[in-house]
Short mmCIF file of C-alpha atoms and ligand atoms in Angstrom, two decimals:
data_model
loop_
_atom_site.label_atom_id
_atom_site.label_comp_id
_atom_site.label_asym_id
_atom_site.label_seq_id
_atom_site.Cartn_x
_atom_site.Cartn_y
_atom_site.Cartn_z
CA UNK A 74 -0.14 -0.23 0.15
CA UNK A 75 1.77 3.12 -1.07
CA UNK A 76 0.44 5.41 1.74
CA UNK A 77 2.29 3.24 4.02
CA UNK A 78 5.22 3.51 2.14
CA UNK A 79 5.00 6.94 2.10
CA UNK A 80 4.55 7.11 6.37
CA UNK A 81 7.53 4.78 6.47
CA UNK A 82 9.22 7.09 4.59
CA UNK A 83 8.49 10.00 6.76
CA UNK A 84 9.21 8.06 9.48
CA UNK A 85 12.55 7.17 8.07
CA UNK A 86 13.45 10.79 7.36
CA UNK A 87 12.71 11.53 11.04
CA UNK A 88 15.16 9.04 12.19
CA UNK A 89 18.01 10.31 9.91
CA UNK A 90 17.25 13.72 11.12
CA UNK A 91 17.75 13.09 14.73
CA UNK A 92 20.86 11.09 13.98
CA UNK A 93 22.08 13.55 11.69
CA UNK A 94 21.73 16.31 15.09
CA UNK A 95 23.26 13.56 17.49
CA UNK A 96 26.19 13.74 15.30
CA UNK A 97 26.49 17.21 14.19
CA UNK A 98 29.05 18.50 16.65
CA UNK A 99 31.96 16.18 15.35
CA UNK A 100 30.81 15.43 11.77
CA UNK A 101 29.94 18.33 8.88
CA UNK A 102 29.89 17.08 5.10
CA UNK A 103 29.80 19.15 2.00
CA UNK A 104 27.68 16.50 -0.44
CA UNK A 105 26.53 16.90 -3.99
CA UNK A 106 23.60 15.01 -5.00
CA UNK A 107 24.16 11.69 -6.91
CA UNK A 108 20.58 10.41 -7.05
CA UNK A 109 18.32 9.10 -9.87
CA UNK A 110 15.41 11.43 -10.59
CA UNK A 111 12.52 10.36 -8.33
CA UNK A 112 10.41 7.61 -9.39
CA UNK A 113 7.45 9.41 -10.79
CA UNK A 114 5.19 6.10 -11.38
CA UNK A 115 5.28 5.61 -7.69
CA UNK A 116 3.93 9.05 -6.88
CA UNK A 117 0.86 8.19 -8.93
CA UNK A 118 0.67 5.14 -7.03
CA UNK A 119 0.78 7.21 -3.87
CA UNK A 120 -1.93 9.66 -5.23
CA UNK A 121 -3.97 6.87 -6.41
CA UNK A 122 -4.43 5.42 -2.58
CA UNK A 123 -4.94 8.58 -1.24
CA UNK A 124 -7.54 9.16 -3.70
CA UNK A 125 -8.98 5.73 -2.93
CA UNK A 126 -8.27 6.82 0.74
CA UNK A 127 -10.20 9.80 0.61
CA UNK A 128 -13.17 7.93 -1.00
CA UNK A 129 -13.17 5.47 1.27
CA UNK A 130 -13.29 7.83 3.82
CA UNK A 131 -16.09 10.03 2.19
CA UNK A 132 -18.53 7.12 1.50
CA UNK A 133 -18.48 5.13 4.64
CA UNK A 134 -19.39 6.56 8.06
CA UNK A 135 -15.93 6.87 9.52
CA UNK A 136 -14.51 3.41 10.93
CA UNK A 137 -11.92 3.22 13.73
CA UNK A 138 -9.52 2.71 11.39
CA UNK A 139 -10.24 5.42 8.65
CA UNK A 140 -10.17 7.58 11.63
CA UNK A 141 -6.71 6.44 12.54
CA UNK A 142 -5.39 6.40 9.12
CA UNK A 143 -6.94 10.05 8.74
CA UNK A 144 -5.04 11.41 11.74
CA UNK A 145 -2.07 9.38 10.85
CA UNK A 146 -1.78 11.10 7.59
CA UNK A 147 -2.62 14.95 9.05
CA UNK A 148 0.33 14.28 11.50
CA UNK A 149 2.65 13.14 8.87
CA UNK A 150 1.99 16.52 7.15
CA UNK A 151 2.40 18.29 10.38
CA UNK A 152 5.72 16.46 11.04
CA UNK A 153 6.98 17.34 7.52
CA UNK A 154 5.97 21.01 8.31
CA UNK A 155 7.76 20.88 11.51
CA UNK A 156 10.82 19.16 9.98
CA UNK A 157 10.85 21.66 7.17
CA UNK A 158 10.24 24.86 9.78
CA UNK A 159 13.49 23.37 11.61
CA UNK A 160 15.62 22.92 8.48
CA UNK A 161 14.88 26.57 7.48
CA UNK A 162 16.14 27.17 11.38
CA UNK A 163 19.10 25.52 11.22
CA UNK A 164 22.15 27.41 10.31
CA UNK A 165 24.36 24.21 9.51
CA UNK A 166 24.77 23.30 13.06
CA UNK A 167 22.54 22.07 15.79
CA UNK A 168 18.96 21.69 15.47
CA UNK A 169 17.17 23.46 18.52
CA UNK A 170 17.31 20.88 21.49
CA UNK A 171 13.73 21.59 22.20
CA UNK A 172 12.22 21.18 18.71
CA UNK A 173 13.96 17.96 18.15
CA UNK A 174 12.39 16.43 21.23
CA UNK A 175 8.85 17.51 20.38
CA UNK A 176 9.68 15.79 16.98
CA UNK A 177 10.91 12.67 18.91
CA UNK A 178 7.84 12.68 20.88
CA UNK A 179 5.97 13.29 18.04
CA UNK A 180 7.70 10.20 16.34
CA UNK A 181 7.15 8.16 19.07
CA UNK A 182 3.30 8.55 19.02
CA UNK A 183 3.15 8.33 14.97
CA UNK A 184 4.65 5.12 15.79
CA UNK A 185 2.64 3.87 18.26
CA UNK A 186 -0.27 5.01 15.68
CA UNK A 187 1.38 2.61 12.99
CA UNK A 188 1.26 -0.33 15.38
CA UNK A 189 -2.45 0.45 16.35
CA UNK A 190 -3.15 0.71 12.78
CA UNK A 191 -0.94 -2.65 11.84
CA UNK A 192 -3.23 -4.22 14.67
CA UNK A 193 -6.47 -3.07 13.00
CA UNK A 194 -5.17 -4.17 9.79
CA UNK A 195 -3.97 -8.04 10.71
CA UNK A 196 -7.30 -9.00 9.26
CA UNK A 197 -6.44 -7.95 5.91
CA UNK A 198 -3.69 -10.64 5.30
CA UNK A 199 -2.24 -8.97 2.17
CA UNK A 200 -2.08 -5.56 3.59
CA UNK A 201 -0.58 -7.16 6.83
CA UNK A 202 2.08 -8.98 5.06
CA UNK A 203 3.17 -5.92 3.34
CA UNK A 204 3.36 -3.98 6.41
CA UNK A 205 5.18 -6.74 8.31
CA UNK A 206 7.45 -6.76 5.32
CA UNK A 207 8.34 -2.98 5.97
CA UNK A 208 8.44 -2.96 9.23
CA UNK A 209 11.22 -5.27 9.13
CA UNK A 210 13.03 -3.40 6.87
CA UNK A 211 12.75 -0.56 8.79
CA UNK A 212 13.85 -2.27 12.06
CA UNK A 213 17.17 -3.48 10.20
CA UNK A 214 17.64 0.04 9.16
CA UNK A 215 17.43 1.26 12.66
CA UNK A 216 19.23 -1.36 13.91
CA UNK A 217 22.02 -0.19 11.18
CA UNK A 218 21.60 3.64 12.46
CA UNK A 219 22.70 2.48 15.78
CA UNK A 220 25.79 1.23 14.89
CA UNK A 221 26.29 4.26 12.82
CA UNK A 222 29.79 5.74 12.04
CA UNK A 223 31.16 8.59 10.42
CA UNK A 224 30.83 7.26 6.85
CA UNK A 225 27.12 6.18 7.66
CA UNK A 226 26.30 9.80 8.90
CA UNK A 227 27.44 11.18 5.06
CA UNK A 228 25.24 8.33 3.54
CA UNK A 229 22.54 9.13 5.76
CA UNK A 230 22.78 13.13 5.12
CA UNK A 231 22.68 12.34 1.22
CA UNK A 232 19.65 9.84 1.53
CA UNK A 233 17.92 12.47 3.63
CA UNK A 234 18.33 15.17 0.78
CA UNK A 235 16.69 12.27 -1.41
CA UNK A 236 13.97 11.38 0.91
CA UNK A 237 12.94 15.29 1.68
CA UNK A 238 12.73 15.85 -2.06
CA UNK A 239 10.49 13.06 -2.51
CA UNK A 240 8.42 13.81 0.29
CA UNK A 241 8.00 17.39 -0.59
CA UNK A 242 6.83 15.71 -4.10
CA UNK A 243 4.68 13.46 -2.33
CA UNK A 244 3.23 16.50 -0.30
CA UNK A 245 2.56 18.44 -3.65
CA UNK A 246 0.57 15.08 -4.88
CA UNK A 247 -1.41 14.62 -1.66
CA UNK A 248 -2.29 18.21 -1.88
CA UNK A 249 -3.46 17.64 -5.41
CA UNK A 250 -5.78 15.00 -4.71
CA UNK A 251 -9.48 15.98 -4.10
CA UNK A 252 -10.24 17.72 -0.64
CA UNK A 253 -13.07 15.84 1.29
CA UNK A 254 -16.55 16.91 0.92
CA UNK A 255 -17.78 20.11 2.62
CA UNK A 256 -18.15 19.06 6.42
CA UNK A 257 -18.86 22.39 8.11
CA UNK A 258 -22.27 21.57 8.65
CA UNK A 259 -25.04 24.57 8.78
CA UNK A 260 -26.26 23.39 12.17
CA UNK A 261 -26.34 26.71 13.15
CA UNK A 262 -29.35 29.16 12.29
CA UNK A 263 -26.83 31.76 11.20
CA UNK A 264 -25.15 29.84 9.28
CA UNK A 265 -21.33 28.26 9.20
CA UNK A 266 -18.62 30.36 10.38
CA UNK A 267 -16.39 31.75 7.56
CA UNK A 268 -14.26 34.29 8.98
CA UNK A 269 -12.72 35.95 12.06
CA UNK A 270 -12.72 39.47 12.66
CA UNK A 271 -11.11 41.70 15.03
CA UNK A 272 -9.71 42.07 17.55
CA UNK A 273 -12.77 43.98 18.82
CA UNK A 274 -11.61 44.08 22.32
CA UNK A 275 -7.82 44.42 23.14
CA UNK A 276 -6.73 45.50 26.57
CA UNK A 277 -4.24 44.40 29.11
CA UNK A 278 -6.20 43.58 32.66
CA UNK A 279 -5.81 44.95 36.32
CA UNK A 280 -2.70 42.67 36.61
CA UNK A 281 -0.66 43.81 33.94
CA UNK A 282 1.52 41.51 32.23
CA UNK A 283 1.97 39.90 35.76
CA UNK A 284 0.03 36.69 34.70
CA UNK A 285 0.81 35.04 31.14
CA UNK A 286 -1.61 32.37 31.91
CA UNK A 287 -5.69 32.88 32.34
CA UNK A 288 -8.81 33.17 31.12
CA UNK A 289 -11.51 35.33 31.03
CA UNK A 290 -15.39 35.80 29.23
CA UNK A 291 -18.94 36.13 29.42
CA UNK A 292 -21.33 33.78 31.12
CA UNK A 293 -23.62 32.72 27.99
CA UNK A 294 -26.64 31.78 30.32
CA UNK A 295 -26.02 34.63 32.94
CA UNK A 296 -28.16 34.72 35.98
CA UNK A 297 -30.46 37.44 36.59
CA UNK A 298 -28.46 40.53 37.40
CA UNK A 299 -25.55 39.29 35.70
CA UNK A 300 -26.07 39.96 31.89
CA UNK A 301 -23.63 42.28 31.57
CA UNK A 302 -21.16 41.00 33.88
CA UNK A 303 -17.49 39.45 33.02
CA UNK A 304 -15.03 37.71 34.77
CA UNK A 305 -11.44 37.09 34.75
CA UNK A 306 -9.22 34.42 36.28
CA UNK A 307 -5.50 34.51 35.96
CA UNK A 308 -3.59 31.85 36.92
CA UNK A 309 -1.90 33.15 40.12
CA UNK A 310 0.67 30.41 41.07
CA UNK A 311 3.20 28.94 38.76
CA UNK A 312 1.34 29.50 35.28
CA UNK A 313 -1.04 26.94 36.40
CA UNK A 314 -3.02 27.53 39.19
CA UNK A 315 -5.80 29.52 40.65
CA UNK A 316 -8.16 29.74 43.78
CA UNK A 317 -10.61 32.42 42.71
CA UNK A 318 -12.99 34.11 39.88
CA UNK A 319 -12.72 38.12 39.64
CA UNK A 320 -15.84 39.50 38.21
CA UNK A 321 -16.81 42.94 36.57
CA UNK A 322 -19.81 44.46 36.26
CA UNK A 323 -19.30 45.55 32.52
CA UNK A 324 -16.36 45.36 29.86
CA UNK A 325 -15.43 49.03 30.75
CA UNK A 326 -14.96 48.25 34.40
CA UNK A 327 -12.77 45.36 33.40
CA UNK A 328 -10.82 47.50 30.83
CA UNK A 329 -10.23 50.02 33.65
CA UNK A 330 -10.00 47.61 36.64
CA UNK A 331 -12.20 49.21 38.67
CA UNK A 332 -14.61 47.53 41.43
CA UNK A 333 -13.57 43.89 40.64
CA UNK A 334 -15.59 41.43 42.93
CA UNK A 335 -14.10 38.04 43.92
CA UNK A 336 -15.03 35.11 44.80
CA UNK A 337 -12.90 32.65 46.27
CA UNK A 338 -13.02 28.79 45.56
CA UNK A 339 -10.63 27.90 48.58
CA UNK A 340 -8.14 29.78 50.83
CA UNK A 341 -5.05 27.63 49.40
CA UNK A 342 -3.58 28.05 46.04
CA UNK A 343 -3.32 25.35 44.70
CA UNK A 344 -5.37 22.98 47.23
CA UNK A 345 -8.08 20.27 46.46
CA UNK A 346 -10.50 21.33 43.87
CA UNK A 347 -8.57 24.73 42.87
CA UNK A 348 -8.24 25.51 39.32
CA UNK A 349 -5.48 24.16 36.99
CA UNK A 350 -4.86 24.75 33.74
CA UNK A 351 -6.33 28.05 31.92
CA UNK A 352 -9.17 26.50 29.77
CA UNK A 353 -11.87 27.62 32.05
CA UNK A 354 -15.49 28.64 31.23
CA UNK A 355 -18.32 30.05 33.03
CA UNK A 356 -21.76 28.80 32.31
CA UNK A 357 -25.37 29.19 34.33
CA UNK A 358 -23.01 31.24 37.05
CA UNK A 359 -20.99 27.86 37.52
CA UNK A 360 -17.27 27.74 36.84
CA UNK A 361 -16.09 24.66 34.91
CA UNK A 362 -12.25 23.59 35.08
CA UNK A 363 -9.83 21.08 35.68
CA UNK A 364 -9.64 19.92 39.30
CA UNK A 365 -6.38 20.45 41.14
CA UNK A 366 -4.17 17.03 40.57
CA UNK A 367 -7.02 15.06 39.70
CA UNK A 368 -8.55 13.48 36.61
CA UNK A 369 -11.69 15.27 36.96
CA UNK A 370 -14.11 17.94 35.96
CA UNK A 371 -15.03 20.37 38.85
CA UNK A 372 -17.80 22.80 38.57
CA UNK A 373 -17.76 25.54 41.08
CA UNK A 374 -21.28 27.30 41.77
CA UNK A 375 -20.94 30.81 42.32
CA UNK A 376 -24.12 30.75 44.34
CA UNK A 377 -23.50 28.13 46.49
CA UNK A 378 -20.33 28.60 46.41
CA UNK A 379 -20.18 24.73 46.53
CA UNK A 380 -17.46 22.83 44.21
CA UNK A 381 -18.53 19.37 42.46
CA UNK A 382 -16.79 17.20 40.27
CA UNK A 383 -17.25 14.20 37.64
CA UNK A 384 -14.45 11.83 37.06
CA UNK A 385 -12.94 11.70 33.77
CA UNK A 386 -12.60 8.28 32.31
CA UNK A 387 -9.44 6.27 33.27
CA UNK A 388 -6.15 7.18 32.28
CA UNK A 389 -7.22 10.36 30.66
CA UNK A 390 -4.47 12.82 30.92
CA UNK A 391 -3.24 15.61 33.09
CA UNK A 392 -0.95 17.22 35.07
CA UNK A 393 0.55 18.27 31.64
CA UNK A 394 0.62 15.11 29.98
CA UNK A 395 -1.35 15.79 26.82
CA UNK A 396 -1.10 19.62 26.39
CA UNK A 397 -1.68 21.80 23.47
CA UNK A 398 1.53 22.43 21.58
CA UNK A 399 2.97 24.12 18.39
CA UNK A 400 6.62 23.27 17.35
CA UNK A 401 8.47 25.59 19.41
CA UNK A 402 6.60 24.93 22.68
CA UNK A 403 3.50 23.44 24.75
CA UNK A 404 0.73 25.06 26.29
CA UNK A 405 1.63 24.04 29.86
CA UNK A 406 -1.29 22.24 31.64
CA UNK A 407 -3.67 22.44 28.96
CA UNK A 408 -4.75 18.81 29.21
CA UNK A 409 -8.51 20.10 29.85
CA UNK A 410 -9.87 22.21 27.69
CA UNK A 411 -13.59 23.51 28.71
CA UNK A 412 -15.60 25.09 25.83
CA UNK A 413 -19.19 25.92 25.54
CA UNK A 414 -21.91 25.91 22.83
CA UNK A 415 -25.57 26.65 22.28
CA UNK A 416 -26.17 23.60 23.98
CA UNK A 417 -24.05 23.99 27.07
CA UNK A 418 -20.32 22.72 28.25
CA UNK A 419 -18.12 20.32 26.94
CA UNK A 420 -14.55 18.98 27.95
CA UNK A 421 -11.57 18.25 25.35
CA UNK A 422 -9.27 16.34 26.49
CA UNK A 423 -7.01 12.78 25.71
CA UNK A 424 -5.76 9.63 26.71
CA UNK A 425 -2.69 7.52 25.99
CA UNK A 426 -5.43 5.02 24.95
CA UNK A 427 -6.48 7.21 22.36
CA UNK A 428 -2.95 8.04 21.04
CA UNK A 429 -3.05 11.60 22.55
CA UNK A 430 -6.07 12.40 20.06
CA UNK A 431 -8.87 14.74 21.16
CA UNK A 432 -11.76 13.10 22.91
CA UNK A 433 -14.62 15.35 23.73
CA UNK A 434 -17.42 14.77 26.01
CA UNK A 435 -20.87 16.74 26.95
CA UNK A 436 -20.66 17.92 30.41
CA UNK A 437 -24.22 17.32 31.94
CA UNK A 438 -25.91 19.41 34.32
CA UNK A 439 -27.65 17.99 37.42
CA UNK A 440 -26.74 18.29 41.41
CA UNK A 441 -23.59 16.58 40.40
CA UNK A 442 -22.29 17.44 37.10
CA UNK A 443 -22.15 14.21 34.74
CA UNK A 444 -20.08 13.40 31.65
CA UNK A 445 -22.47 12.49 28.67
CA UNK A 446 -21.81 11.72 25.07
CA UNK A 447 -18.08 11.02 24.59
CA UNK A 448 -16.47 11.04 20.96
CA UNK A 449 -13.31 10.26 19.86
CA UNK A 450 -11.62 12.43 16.94
CA UNK A 451 -8.69 12.04 14.86
CA UNK A 452 -7.32 15.50 16.05
CA UNK A 453 -3.88 15.19 17.61
CA UNK A 454 -4.13 17.37 20.45
CA UNK A 455 -0.44 18.30 20.28
CA UNK A 456 -0.95 19.92 16.98
CA UNK A 457 -3.25 22.33 18.32
CA UNK A 458 -3.44 25.46 20.34
CA UNK A 459 -6.69 25.48 21.39
CA UNK A 460 -10.37 24.42 20.79
CA UNK A 461 -14.07 25.70 20.47
CA UNK A 462 -17.26 24.61 19.65
CA UNK A 463 -20.17 26.53 17.82
CA UNK A 464 -23.72 24.52 17.26
CA UNK A 465 -22.11 21.12 18.28
CA UNK A 466 -19.16 21.55 15.98
CA UNK A 467 -15.61 21.47 17.46
CA UNK A 468 -13.16 23.66 15.80
CA UNK A 469 -9.40 23.46 16.52
CA UNK A 470 -6.86 26.19 15.91
CA UNK A 471 -3.24 26.08 15.39
CA UNK A 472 -0.02 28.09 15.42
CA UNK A 473 0.80 29.60 11.84
CA UNK A 474 3.83 31.96 13.20
CA UNK A 475 3.60 35.17 16.05
CA UNK A 476 1.06 36.94 14.05
CA UNK A 477 -1.37 34.31 12.89
CA UNK A 478 -3.42 31.54 14.16
CA UNK A 479 -5.77 29.39 11.97
CA UNK A 480 -8.91 27.43 12.18
CA UNK A 481 -7.89 24.25 10.42
CA UNK A 482 -10.05 21.42 11.79
CA UNK A 483 -13.70 20.83 12.72
CA UNK A 484 -15.47 17.85 13.97
CA UNK A 485 -19.09 17.54 13.95
CA UNK A 486 -20.58 15.74 17.10
CA UNK A 487 -24.12 14.79 15.35
CA UNK A 488 -22.27 13.39 12.37
CA UNK A 489 -18.61 12.50 13.24
CA UNK A 490 -17.40 13.72 10.33
CA UNK A 491 -14.35 15.62 10.31
CA UNK A 492 -12.41 18.06 8.21
CA UNK A 493 -8.96 19.27 8.14
CA UNK A 494 -9.23 21.62 5.37
CA UNK A 495 -10.48 24.57 6.91
CA UNK A 496 -8.38 27.65 6.56
CA UNK A 497 -9.81 30.29 8.63
CA UNK A 498 -6.89 32.56 9.78
CA UNK A 499 -6.87 35.69 12.02
CA UNK A 500 -4.47 37.70 13.30
CA UNK A 501 -2.82 37.59 16.99
CA UNK A 502 -1.58 40.40 18.93
CA UNK A 503 0.87 38.52 20.76
CA UNK A 504 2.42 35.16 19.84
CA UNK A 505 0.55 32.60 22.42
CA UNK A 506 -2.96 31.75 22.88
CA UNK A 507 -3.49 30.19 26.52
CA UNK A 508 -7.23 29.97 26.24
CA UNK A 509 -9.69 30.65 23.68
CA UNK A 510 -13.58 29.84 24.00
CA UNK A 511 -16.66 30.66 21.73
CA UNK A 512 -19.85 32.39 23.36
CA UNK A 513 -23.01 31.48 21.85
CA UNK A 514 -24.92 34.54 22.81
CA UNK A 515 -22.65 37.13 21.63
CA UNK A 516 -20.77 35.23 19.04
CA UNK A 517 -17.40 36.44 19.99
CA UNK A 518 -14.04 34.47 20.46
CA UNK A 519 -13.04 35.44 24.07
CA UNK A 520 -9.02 34.84 24.20
CA UNK A 521 -6.41 35.30 26.63
CA UNK A 522 -3.22 35.54 24.92
CA UNK A 523 -0.11 36.39 26.91
CA UNK A 524 -1.77 38.41 29.61
CA UNK A 525 -4.14 40.26 27.38
CA UNK A 526 -7.93 39.92 27.18
CA UNK A 527 -8.74 39.66 23.58
CA UNK A 528 -12.21 39.39 21.64
CA UNK A 529 -13.19 38.82 18.13
CA UNK A 530 -16.47 38.05 16.04
CA UNK A 531 -16.88 35.19 14.28
CA UNK A 532 -18.71 35.79 10.92
CA UNK A 533 -21.55 33.36 9.85
CA UNK A 534 -22.97 32.34 6.44
CA UNK A 535 -25.68 30.57 5.23
CA UNK A 536 -24.90 28.73 2.03
C1 NAG B 168 2.45 -6.16 12.33
O1 NAG B 168 1.52 -7.33 12.73
C2 NAG B 168 1.96 -8.57 12.43
C3 NAG B 168 0.89 -9.25 12.22
O2 NAG B 168 0.31 -9.64 13.58
C4 NAG B 168 3.41 -8.77 13.52
O3 NAG B 168 3.61 -9.84 12.79
C5 NAG B 168 3.91 -7.55 13.34
O4 NAG B 168 5.25 -7.82 14.68
C6 NAG B 168 3.56 -6.32 13.76
N1 NAG B 168 4.39 -5.32 13.64
C7 NAG B 168 4.60 -4.45 15.02
C8 NAG B 168 5.83 -3.60 14.54
O5 NAG B 168 4.13 -4.02 15.71
C1 NAG B 169 6.07 -11.03 9.71
O1 NAG B 169 7.21 -11.14 9.84
C2 NAG B 169 8.09 -12.47 10.60
C3 NAG B 169 9.40 -12.54 10.55
O2 NAG B 169 9.89 -12.42 9.15
C4 NAG B 169 7.32 -13.90 10.34
O3 NAG B 169 7.58 -14.74 11.32
C5 NAG B 169 5.68 -13.67 10.56
O4 NAG B 169 5.27 -14.58 9.99
C6 NAG B 169 5.17 -12.61 9.37
N1 NAG B 169 3.77 -11.95 9.69
C7 NAG B 169 3.02 -12.30 8.83
C8 NAG B 169 1.27 -11.61 9.00
O5 NAG B 169 3.37 -12.08 7.82
C1 NAG B 170 -13.34 22.10 1.94
O1 NAG B 170 -13.35 21.12 1.04
C2 NAG B 170 -14.69 21.18 0.71
C3 NAG B 170 -14.49 20.12 -0.60
O2 NAG B 170 -14.04 20.22 -1.58
C4 NAG B 170 -14.70 22.24 -0.18
O3 NAG B 170 -15.87 22.41 -0.73
C5 NAG B 170 -14.57 23.57 1.12
O4 NAG B 170 -14.84 24.63 0.32
C6 NAG B 170 -13.31 23.42 1.65
N1 NAG B 170 -12.93 24.39 2.86
C7 NAG B 170 -12.26 25.28 2.53
C8 NAG B 170 -12.55 26.19 3.90
O5 NAG B 170 -11.14 25.33 1.88
C1 NAG B 171 -25.93 26.47 42.14
O1 NAG B 171 -26.56 26.50 43.72
C2 NAG B 171 -27.71 27.26 43.21
C3 NAG B 171 -28.42 27.22 45.22
O2 NAG B 171 -27.80 25.88 45.68
C4 NAG B 171 -28.61 26.16 42.87
O3 NAG B 171 -30.25 27.20 42.85
C5 NAG B 171 -28.48 26.20 41.36
O4 NAG B 171 -29.53 25.20 40.61
C6 NAG B 171 -26.92 25.88 41.12
N1 NAG B 171 -26.52 25.61 40.03
C7 NAG B 171 -25.83 24.88 39.43
C8 NAG B 171 -25.35 25.14 37.80
O5 NAG B 171 -25.63 23.94 39.84
#
């Protein structure tokens, strides 16, 4: 299967790159390319199988396997982008150790995914055999790499260049294949999101730039008398924890930093049931957030000032195990991301069992919150900056560069359809986005970005 060949080639490139960096201190070589031209017919095969793969994914309801394959493909594309970014940065010496570490982690996870894919495919005997053969080959290659010497480094460098060329071409071919069908559903009466305009509000908070992590917003289902209120939660301890929520009676009060009203969740910070991680939301006069050092959803009722909890499924990531990231860095302790839409509160998270791919669960109200519908997506959490939800469709953004963020992914919780071809870009005021949420009552995105409180308008279109 050509697509798998392609995947393996990608994996090969990464190993070679890692090896290259390991040796860059004591070896430098000038190489001229003496390779044969790239085999075009192989590319045609890859294109063919990519098209077939797409058709399969389109025609049927997403099977586990197809979702894995789609996720894998996206991650390989992402990996390639990351590698290219590293290459551009490279001044002929070492790659950034941090970036390499992230690639290494990525690679380990991709290998895990491939293993899972291999297992899923075991019923398909012919494919299995082919995969097996490729894997044995890669294993042999790995063993050889382990025993590398200076000569082999030179060879792998050369091979690396060739692989990169072919990858670039594969990439073009893949991009040239027909994209999946329109999956941005029109489940909203106002249509589907087509643009993000703004910033509309852009302000530093009362805390100045002291706290780079935090969140803010406006309750979409405010209790009577609090319709115009805004809330703000800087993570005041280690960029990770908070133990109170600050409220303002209007946006101008928040901007001016006057007459804040603080409600304490606990006197300590952190302690049992205080806030861990920035992606907090307020809904129905209750705060939803990740509980301190506990794999649970916490709900703090601002009226009764009582915390109630709902356990996440076993092995869900907390304590910075599965954060949101981009190539350069991760957003610490972003394991749980609470989002609000027209129907209420949801939580996005992941687990090792789902290979670090996002899982989304509805948080159901009640005396004690419970987790309702739960769905697995193929979106690798590490490749996204944040998520938000509009009319039952989960959207994810990714870091493009310091100035630009892009909504690139959607998952329809009603149909299970996913799309990676959204390209809704918006202008950032600061490099990082620590939290981001959609408010269904005013159609705005509330963003906390390097200590600044920012809003954007989402523009909808009926098609
Ligand atoms: C892939 O599956 C086959 C068949 O079960 C197995 O023999 C092989 O070891 C698997 N490969 C890996 C790398 O897990
Ligand atoms: C995979 O390769 C190993 C080693 O050659 C072999 O023993 C095994 O039977 C192969 N499995 C399949 C499914 O072809
Ligand atoms: C995604 O792909 C579909 C199907 O080709 C297309 O109709 C839609 O416009 C694409 N979306 C974007 C944002 O490019
Ligand atoms: C919060 O507590 C008040 C008073 O006990 C109760 O009426 C309200 O329903 C609670 N809100 C939530 C979201 O549980």
